[in-house]
């Protein structure tokens, strides 16, 4: 299984809603990532989990709350979002290559619209 | 702050044409250079991870070269096919660690039959 799966594919939520994005991989990777991608812009890193611990938080607002319940799952909890948070949210996992490089495998993303 | 740039922004070629595009990155503190292909509504797909100056990698009709001294990588597609239509992204690890990839804005390739 070389896939990273994400649910849901699409999500529309109001500014007062609470919702969660889910990501799953069964490749045995011990690092998982959340990226945000706005139209015509490159993906931007939000969070990195390494061995189920948060290792990088790119100064993301607290209305985004990541969670890594186990090595295969990554969640992103959303609360009180703003319309400008509408974007494609990509999950990735990675395996370490020889040396210090990592190869990242991406899911297809969740298209989030905040109304 | 790491700045990764790609050119051109978009490219439209005919089936059978060969094409290439460029990724530029700072040559100091280089760690690795990643190339991805991203088709609409699909997951970004890893093409190459390159680490050594002078590296050349090949996958079918797609190949890439790396020049870390001058800070650029070229991606070549030989005999483009409509299924090659996608956005091609390059990325390099940022200064906070090897796991943080900084992406270029991508080259959007359209191959017409």
PDB file of N, CA and C in Angstrom, chain A residues 16-81:
ATOM      1  N   UNK A  16     -18.629  29.158  12.492  1.00  0.00           N
ATOM      2  CA  UNK A  16     -18.812  28.721  13.882  1.00  0.00           C
ATOM      3  C   UNK A  16     -18.719  27.207  14.032  1.00  0.00           C
ATOM      4  N   UNK A  17     -18.546  26.505  12.928  1.00  0.00           N
ATOM      5  CA  UNK A  17     -18.521  25.033  12.977  1.00  0.00           C
ATOM      6  C   UNK A  17     -17.203  24.510  13.525  1.00  0.00           C
ATOM      7  N   UNK A  18     -17.279  23.235  13.977  1.00  0.00           N
ATOM      8  CA  UNK A  18     -16.061  22.482  14.288  1.00  0.00           C
ATOM      9  C   UNK A  18     -16.065  21.255  13.385  1.00  0.00           C
ATOM     10  N   UNK A  19     -14.970  21.059  12.693  1.00  0.00           N
ATOM     11  CA  UNK A  19     -14.855  19.897  11.813  1.00  0.00           C
ATOM     12  C   UNK A  19     -13.440  19.347  11.912  1.00  0.00           C
ATOM     13  N   UNK A  20     -13.251  18.153  11.350  1.00  0.00           N
ATOM     14  CA  UNK A  20     -11.909  17.546  11.343  1.00  0.00           C
ATOM     15  C   UNK A  20     -11.589  16.976   9.980  1.00  0.00           C
ATOM     16  N   UNK A  21     -10.325  17.124   9.585  1.00  0.00           N
ATOM     17  CA  UNK A  21      -9.804  16.473   8.396  1.00  0.00           C
ATOM     18  C   UNK A  21      -9.003  15.266   8.852  1.00  0.00           C
ATOM     19  N   UNK A  22      -9.087  14.183   8.048  1.00  0.00           N
ATOM     20  CA  UNK A  22      -8.382  12.966   8.432  1.00  0.00           C
ATOM     21  C   UNK A  22      -7.416  12.535   7.336  1.00  0.00           C
ATOM     22  N   UNK A  23      -6.335  11.925   7.774  1.00  0.00           N
ATOM     23  CA  UNK A  23      -5.294  11.457   6.865  1.00  0.00           C
ATOM     24  C   UNK A  23      -4.801  10.114   7.387  1.00  0.00           C
ATOM     25  N   UNK A  24      -4.546   9.180   6.467  1.00  0.00           N
ATOM     26  CA  UNK A  24      -4.109   7.855   6.881  1.00  0.00           C
ATOM     27  C   UNK A  24      -3.079   7.320   5.899  1.00  0.00           C
ATOM     28  N   UNK A  25      -2.073   6.640   6.436  1.00  0.00           N
ATOM     29  CA  UNK A  25      -1.089   5.947   5.595  1.00  0.00           C
ATOM     30  C   UNK A  25      -0.684   4.650   6.290  1.00  0.00           C
ATOM     31  N   UNK A  26      -0.416   3.631   5.479  1.00  0.00           N
ATOM     32  CA  UNK A  26      -0.007   2.326   6.021  1.00  0.00           C
ATOM     33  C   UNK A  26       1.310   1.900   5.401  1.00  0.00           C
ATOM     34  N   UNK A  27       2.206   2.866   5.203  1.00  0.00           N
ATOM     35  CA  UNK A  27       3.516   2.565   4.633  1.00  0.00           C
ATOM     36  C   UNK A  27       4.581   2.471   5.719  1.00  0.00           C
ATOM     37  N   UNK A  28       4.154   2.602   6.962  1.00  0.00           N
ATOM     38  CA  UNK A  28       5.120   2.523   8.054  1.00  0.00           C
ATOM     39  C   UNK A  28       5.955   3.790   8.212  1.00  0.00           C
ATOM     40  N   UNK A  29       5.529   4.870   7.561  1.00  0.00           N
ATOM     41  CA  UNK A  29       6.275   6.121   7.690  1.00  0.00           C
ATOM     42  C   UNK A  29       6.062   6.712   9.073  1.00  0.00           C
ATOM     43  N   UNK A  30       7.112   7.297   9.643  1.00  0.00           N
ATOM     44  CA  UNK A  30       7.006   7.813  11.003  1.00  0.00           C
ATOM     45  C   UNK A  30       6.952   9.339  11.033  1.00  0.00           C
ATOM     46  N   UNK A  31       6.890   9.961   9.865  1.00  0.00           N
ATOM     47  CA  UNK A  31       6.713  11.418   9.799  1.00  0.00           C
ATOM     48  C   UNK A  31       5.491  11.716   8.939  1.00  0.00           C
ATOM     49  N   UNK A  32       4.658  12.643   9.424  1.00  0.00           N
ATOM     50  CA  UNK A  32       3.466  13.030   8.687  1.00  0.00           C
ATOM     51  C   UNK A  32       3.315  14.541   8.726  1.00  0.00           C
ATOM     52  N   UNK A  33       2.676  15.083   7.699  1.00  0.00           N
ATOM     53  CA  UNK A  33       2.691  16.528   7.453  1.00  0.00           C
ATOM     54  C   UNK A  33       1.302  17.040   7.077  1.00  0.00           C
ATOM     55  N   UNK A  34       1.035  18.290   7.428  1.00  0.00           N
ATOM     56  CA  UNK A  34      -0.094  19.028   6.869  1.00  0.00           C
ATOM     57  C   UNK A  34       0.456  20.228   6.108  1.00  0.00           C
ATOM     58  N   UNK A  35      -0.086  20.388   4.873  1.00  0.00           N
ATOM     59  CA  UNK A  35       0.222  21.543   4.040  1.00  0.00           C
ATOM     60  C   UNK A  35      -1.088  22.248   3.692  1.00  0.00           C
ATOM     61  N   UNK A  36      -0.969  23.548   3.417  1.00  0.00           N
ATOM     62  CA  UNK A  36      -2.098  24.336   2.931  1.00  0.00           C
ATOM     63  C   UNK A  36      -1.713  24.885   1.558  1.00  0.00           C
ATOM     64  N   UNK A  37      -2.646  24.762   0.606  1.00  0.00           N
ATOM     65  CA  UNK A  37      -2.334  25.275  -0.728  1.00  0.00           C
ATOM     66  C   UNK A  37      -3.481  26.158  -1.215  1.00  0.00           C
ATOM     67  N   UNK A  38      -3.173  27.425  -1.439  1.00  0.00           N
ATOM     68  CA  UNK A  38      -4.143  28.362  -2.007  1.00  0.00           C
ATOM     69  C   UNK A  38      -3.971  28.355  -3.527  1.00  0.00           C
ATOM     70  N   UNK A  39      -5.012  28.771  -4.207  1.00  0.00           N
ATOM     71  CA  UNK A  39      -5.001  28.734  -5.671  1.00  0.00           C
ATOM     72  C   UNK A  39      -3.789  29.472  -6.245  1.00  0.00           C
ATOM     73  N   UNK A  40      -3.129  28.815  -7.198  1.00  0.00           N
ATOM     74  CA  UNK A  40      -1.983  29.392  -7.933  1.00  0.00           C
ATOM     75  C   UNK A  40      -0.783  29.687  -7.039  1.00  0.00           C
ATOM     76  N   UNK A  41      -0.770  29.077  -5.855  1.00  0.00           N
ATOM     77  CA  UNK A  41       0.376  29.233  -4.960  1.00  0.00           C
ATOM     78  C   UNK A  41       0.948  27.851  -4.669  1.00  0.00           C
ATOM     79  N   UNK A  42       2.204  27.774  -4.237  1.00  0.00           N
ATOM     80  CA  UNK A  42       2.742  26.454  -3.885  1.00  0.00           C
ATOM     81  C   UNK A  42       2.207  25.985  -2.541  1.00  0.00           C
ATOM     82  N   UNK A  43       2.257  24.672  -2.281  1.00  0.00           N
ATOM     83  CA  UNK A  43       1.875  24.186  -0.945  1.00  0.00           C
ATOM     84  C   UNK A  43       2.779  24.814   0.111  1.00  0.00           C
ATOM     85  N   UNK A  44       2.168  25.166   1.254  1.00  0.00           N
ATOM     86  CA  UNK A  44       2.928  25.739   2.376  1.00  0.00           C
ATOM     87  C   UNK A  44       2.795  24.815   3.576  1.00  0.00           C
ATOM     88  N   UNK A  45       3.922  24.506   4.173  1.00  0.00           N
ATOM     89  CA  UNK A  45       3.914  23.606   5.324  1.00  0.00           C
ATOM     90  C   UNK A  45       3.223  24.256   6.517  1.00  0.00           C
ATOM     91  N   UNK A  46       2.391  23.436   7.194  1.00  0.00           N
ATOM     92  CA  UNK A  46       1.734  23.893   8.432  1.00  0.00           C
ATOM     93  C   UNK A  46       2.357  23.181   9.637  1.00  0.00           C
ATOM     94  N   UNK A  47       2.311  21.855   9.610  1.00  0.00           N
ATOM     95  CA  UNK A  47       2.762  21.062  10.763  1.00  0.00           C
ATOM     96  C   UNK A  47       3.526  19.835  10.282  1.00  0.00           C
ATOM     97  N   UNK A  48       4.470  19.379  11.143  1.00  0.00           N
ATOM     98  CA  UNK A  48       5.142  18.110  10.940  1.00  0.00           C
ATOM     99  C   UNK A  48       5.060  17.317  12.231  1.00  0.00           C
ATOM    100  N   UNK A  49       4.679  16.063  12.128  1.00  0.00           N
ATOM    101  CA  UNK A  49       4.742  15.130  13.246  1.00  0.00           C
ATOM    102  C   UNK A  49       5.822  14.110  12.941  1.00  0.00           C
ATOM    103  N   UNK A  50       6.656  13.869  13.945  1.00  0.00           N
ATOM    104  CA  UNK A  50       7.705  12.873  13.805  1.00  0.00           C
ATOM    105  C   UNK A  50       7.590  11.914  14.982  1.00  0.00           C
ATOM    106  N   UNK A  51       7.420  10.649  14.698  1.00  0.00           N
ATOM    107  CA  UNK A  51       7.199   9.644  15.746  1.00  0.00           C
ATOM    108  C   UNK A  51       6.065  10.091  16.684  1.00  0.00           C
ATOM    109  N   UNK A  52       4.981  10.524  16.077  1.00  0.00           N
ATOM    110  CA  UNK A  52       3.750  10.915  16.763  1.00  0.00           C
ATOM    111  C   UNK A  52       3.899  12.149  17.653  1.00  0.00           C
ATOM    112  N   UNK A  53       5.014  12.844  17.530  1.00  0.00           N
ATOM    113  CA  UNK A  53       5.180  14.078  18.304  1.00  0.00           C
ATOM    114  C   UNK A  53       5.277  15.260  17.345  1.00  0.00           C
ATOM    115  N   UNK A  54       4.665  16.368  17.724  1.00  0.00           N
ATOM    116  CA  UNK A  54       4.719  17.564  16.895  1.00  0.00           C
ATOM    117  C   UNK A  54       6.139  18.096  16.883  1.00  0.00           C
ATOM    118  N   UNK A  55       6.756  18.159  15.707  1.00  0.00           N
ATOM    119  CA  UNK A  55       8.144  18.616  15.615  1.00  0.00           C
ATOM    120  C   UNK A  55       8.256  19.982  14.949  1.00  0.00           C
ATOM    121  N   UNK A  56       7.321  20.319  14.088  1.00  0.00           N
ATOM    122  CA  UNK A  56       7.343  21.634  13.444  1.00  0.00           C
ATOM    123  C   UNK A  56       5.920  22.209  13.429  1.00  0.00           C
ATOM    124  N   UNK A  57       5.785  23.436  13.891  1.00  0.00           N
ATOM    125  CA  UNK A  57       4.545  24.203  13.770  1.00  0.00           C
ATOM    126  C   UNK A  57       4.952  25.522  13.140  1.00  0.00           C
ATOM    127  N   UNK A  58       4.506  25.756  11.921  1.00  0.00           N
ATOM    128  CA  UNK A  58       4.926  26.948  11.187  1.00  0.00           C
ATOM    129  C   UNK A  58       4.080  28.158  11.582  1.00  0.00           C
ATOM    130  N   UNK A  59       3.989  28.403  12.891  1.00  0.00           N
ATOM    131  CA  UNK A  59       3.234  29.570  13.402  1.00  0.00           C
ATOM    132  C   UNK A  59       1.816  29.599  12.868  1.00  0.00           C
ATOM    133  N   UNK A  60       1.176  28.436  12.917  1.00  0.00           N
ATOM    134  CA  UNK A  60      -0.190  28.318  12.417  1.00  0.00           C
ATOM    135  C   UNK A  60      -1.166  28.797  13.499  1.00  0.00           C
ATOM    136  N   UNK A  61      -2.218  29.548  13.130  1.00  0.00           N
ATOM    137  CA  UNK A  61      -3.190  30.017  14.135  1.00  0.00           C
ATOM    138  C   UNK A  61      -3.818  28.849  14.887  1.00  0.00           C
ATOM    139  N   UNK A  62      -4.178  29.113  16.132  1.00  0.00           N
ATOM    140  CA  UNK A  62      -4.677  28.040  17.000  1.00  0.00           C
ATOM    141  C   UNK A  62      -6.042  27.505  16.574  1.00  0.00           C
ATOM    142  N   UNK A  63      -6.700  28.156  15.637  1.00  0.00           N
ATOM    143  CA  UNK A  63      -7.967  27.605  15.146  1.00  0.00           C
ATOM    144  C   UNK A  63      -7.737  26.313  14.339  1.00  0.00           C
ATOM    145  N   UNK A  64      -6.470  26.031  14.006  1.00  0.00           N
ATOM    146  CA  UNK A  64      -6.063  24.765  13.410  1.00  0.00           C
ATOM    147  C   UNK A  64      -5.345  23.963  14.495  1.00  0.00           C
ATOM    148  N   UNK A  65      -5.851  22.763  14.784  1.00  0.00           N
ATOM    149  CA  UNK A  65      -5.260  21.969  15.849  1.00  0.00           C
ATOM    150  C   UNK A  65      -4.942  20.570  15.329  1.00  0.00           C
ATOM    151  N   UNK A  66      -3.656  20.242  15.175  1.00  0.00           N
ATOM    152  CA  UNK A  66      -3.317  18.921  14.657  1.00  0.00           C
ATOM    153  C   UNK A  66      -3.320  17.877  15.765  1.00  0.00           C
ATOM    154  N   UNK A  67      -3.467  16.635  15.339  1.00  0.00           N
ATOM    155  CA  UNK A  67      -3.438  15.525  16.291  1.00  0.00           C
ATOM    156  C   UNK A  67      -2.914  14.294  15.567  1.00  0.00           C
ATOM    157  N   UNK A  68      -2.037  13.548  16.239  1.00  0.00           N
ATOM    158  CA  UNK A  68      -1.511  12.317  15.649  1.00  0.00           C
ATOM    159  C   UNK A  68      -1.797  11.174  16.618  1.00  0.00           C
ATOM    160  N   UNK A  69      -2.951  10.524  16.520  1.00  0.00           N
ATOM    161  CA  UNK A  69      -3.326   9.501  17.506  1.00  0.00           C
ATOM    162  C   UNK A  69      -2.430   8.263  17.462  1.00  0.00           C
ATOM    163  N   UNK A  70      -1.918   7.920  16.281  1.00  0.00           N
ATOM    164  CA  UNK A  70      -0.966   6.812  16.160  1.00  0.00           C
ATOM    165  C   UNK A  70      -0.146   7.022  14.903  1.00  0.00           C
ATOM    166  N   UNK A  71       0.761   6.115  14.626  1.00  0.00           N
ATOM    167  CA  UNK A  71       1.725   6.349  13.536  1.00  0.00           C
ATOM    168  C   UNK A  71       1.088   6.330  12.155  1.00  0.00           C
ATOM    169  N   UNK A  72      -0.164   5.861  12.048  1.00  0.00           N
ATOM    170  CA  UNK A  72      -0.814   5.786  10.735  1.00  0.00           C
ATOM    171  C   UNK A  72      -1.811   6.907  10.482  1.00  0.00           C
ATOM    172  N   UNK A  73      -2.175   7.615  11.524  1.00  0.00           N
ATOM    173  CA  UNK A  73      -3.266   8.584  11.415  1.00  0.00           C
ATOM    174  C   UNK A  73      -2.817   9.999  11.752  1.00  0.00           C
ATOM    175  N   UNK A  74      -3.366  10.937  11.021  1.00  0.00           N
ATOM    176  CA  UNK A  74      -3.113  12.352  11.314  1.00  0.00           C
ATOM    177  C   UNK A  74      -4.424  13.097  11.123  1.00  0.00           C
ATOM    178  N   UNK A  75      -4.804  13.871  12.110  1.00  0.00           N
ATOM    179  CA  UNK A  75      -6.032  14.659  12.029  1.00  0.00           C
ATOM    180  C   UNK A  75      -5.693  16.142  12.050  1.00  0.00           C
ATOM    181  N   UNK A  76      -6.588  16.931  11.493  1.00  0.00           N
ATOM    182  CA  UNK A  76      -6.485  18.379  11.626  1.00  0.00           C
ATOM    183  C   UNK A  76      -7.859  18.875  12.057  1.00  0.00           C
ATOM    184  N   UNK A  77      -7.944  19.339  13.310  1.00  0.00           N
ATOM    185  CA  UNK A  77      -9.198  19.822  13.866  1.00  0.00           C
ATOM    186  C   UNK A  77      -9.343  21.307  13.556  1.00  0.00           C
ATOM    187  N   UNK A  78     -10.538  21.657  13.097  1.00  0.00           N
ATOM    188  CA  UNK A  78     -10.802  23.018  12.629  1.00  0.00           C
ATOM    189  C   UNK A  78     -11.904  23.656  13.465  1.00  0.00           C
ATOM    190  N   UNK A  79     -11.677  24.864  13.922  1.00  0.00           N
ATOM    191  CA  UNK A  79     -12.678  25.531  14.753  1.00  0.00           C
ATOM    192  C   UNK A  79     -12.587  27.028  14.554  1.00  0.00           C
ATOM    193  N   UNK A  80     -13.759  27.648  14.320  1.00  0.00           N
ATOM    194  CA  UNK A  80     -13.837  29.104  14.170  1.00  0.00           C
ATOM    195  C   UNK A  80     -12.947  29.590  13.036  1.00  0.00           C
ATOM    196  N   UNK A  81     -13.036  28.926  11.903  1.00  0.00           N
ATOM    197  CA  UNK A  81     -12.208  29.330  10.759  1.00  0.00           C
ATOM    198  C   UNK A  81     -12.764  30.582  10.092  1.00  0.00           C
TER     199      UNK A  81
END
